[in-house]
C-alpha positions as semicolon CSV with decimal commas, in nm:
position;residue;x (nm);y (nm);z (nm)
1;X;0,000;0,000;0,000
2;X;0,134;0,338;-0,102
3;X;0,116;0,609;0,136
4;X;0,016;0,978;0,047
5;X;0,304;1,220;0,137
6;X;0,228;1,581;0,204
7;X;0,379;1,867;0,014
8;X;0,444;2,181;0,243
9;X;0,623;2,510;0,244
10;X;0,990;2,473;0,330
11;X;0,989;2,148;0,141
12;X;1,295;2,080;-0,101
13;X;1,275;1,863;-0,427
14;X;1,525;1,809;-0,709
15;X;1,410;1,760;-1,024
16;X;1,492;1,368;-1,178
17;X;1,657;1,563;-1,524
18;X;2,012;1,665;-1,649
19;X;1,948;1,963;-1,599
20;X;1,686;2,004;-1,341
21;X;1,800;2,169;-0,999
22;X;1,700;2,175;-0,639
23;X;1,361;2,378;-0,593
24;X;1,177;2,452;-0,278
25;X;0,794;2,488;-0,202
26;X;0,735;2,856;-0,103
27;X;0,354;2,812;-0,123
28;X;0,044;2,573;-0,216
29;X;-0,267;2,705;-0,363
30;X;-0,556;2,498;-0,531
31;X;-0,729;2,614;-0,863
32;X;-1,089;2,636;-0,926
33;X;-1,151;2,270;-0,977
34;X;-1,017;2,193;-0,644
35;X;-0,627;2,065;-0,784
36;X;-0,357;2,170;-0,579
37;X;-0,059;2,320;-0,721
38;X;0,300;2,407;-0,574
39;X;0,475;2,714;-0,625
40;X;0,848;2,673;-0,612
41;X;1,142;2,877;-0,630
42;X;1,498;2,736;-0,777
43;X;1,724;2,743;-0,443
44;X;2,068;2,867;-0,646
45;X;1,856;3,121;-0,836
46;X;1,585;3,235;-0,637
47;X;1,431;3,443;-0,885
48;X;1,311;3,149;-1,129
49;X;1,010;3,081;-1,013
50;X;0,794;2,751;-1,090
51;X;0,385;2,644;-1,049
52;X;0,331;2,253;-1,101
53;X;0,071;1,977;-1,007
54;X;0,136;1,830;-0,673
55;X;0,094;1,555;-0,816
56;X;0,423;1,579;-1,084
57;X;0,620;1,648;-0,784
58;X;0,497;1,337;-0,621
59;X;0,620;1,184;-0,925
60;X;0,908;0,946;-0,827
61;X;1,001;0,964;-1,218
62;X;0,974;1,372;-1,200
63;X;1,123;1,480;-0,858
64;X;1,265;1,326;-0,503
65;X;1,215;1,482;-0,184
66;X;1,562;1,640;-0,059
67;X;1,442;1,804;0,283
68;X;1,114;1,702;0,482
């Protein structure tokens, strides 16, 4: 059985890619139809900003977890 984890602010992933970096979870908002969404910052440039699923970055083949 699979447990659910729980994304949360503070939270650090790193994207599963050549060239895909360490971002952390500064907030988590849901859209109209109810699907929650992360917004991330890159931690080495904090200015590149990212909104995905939380359900890609649950993903094991998109992103691990660095920090809890």
């Amino acid at each position: 059985m699979r447990r659910k984890r729980e994304v949360v602010e503070g939270q650090i992933y790193r994207k599963l890619s050549p060239s895909g970096g360490y971002w952390e979870v500064i907030a988590i908002r849901k859209d109209g139809m109810g699907t929650q969404h992360a917004q991330m910052k890159r931690t080495d440039d904090p200015k590149t900003l990212k909104t995905l699923s939380v359900a890609t970055l649950l993903d094991p083949h998109e992103f691990e977890i660095v920090t809890e």
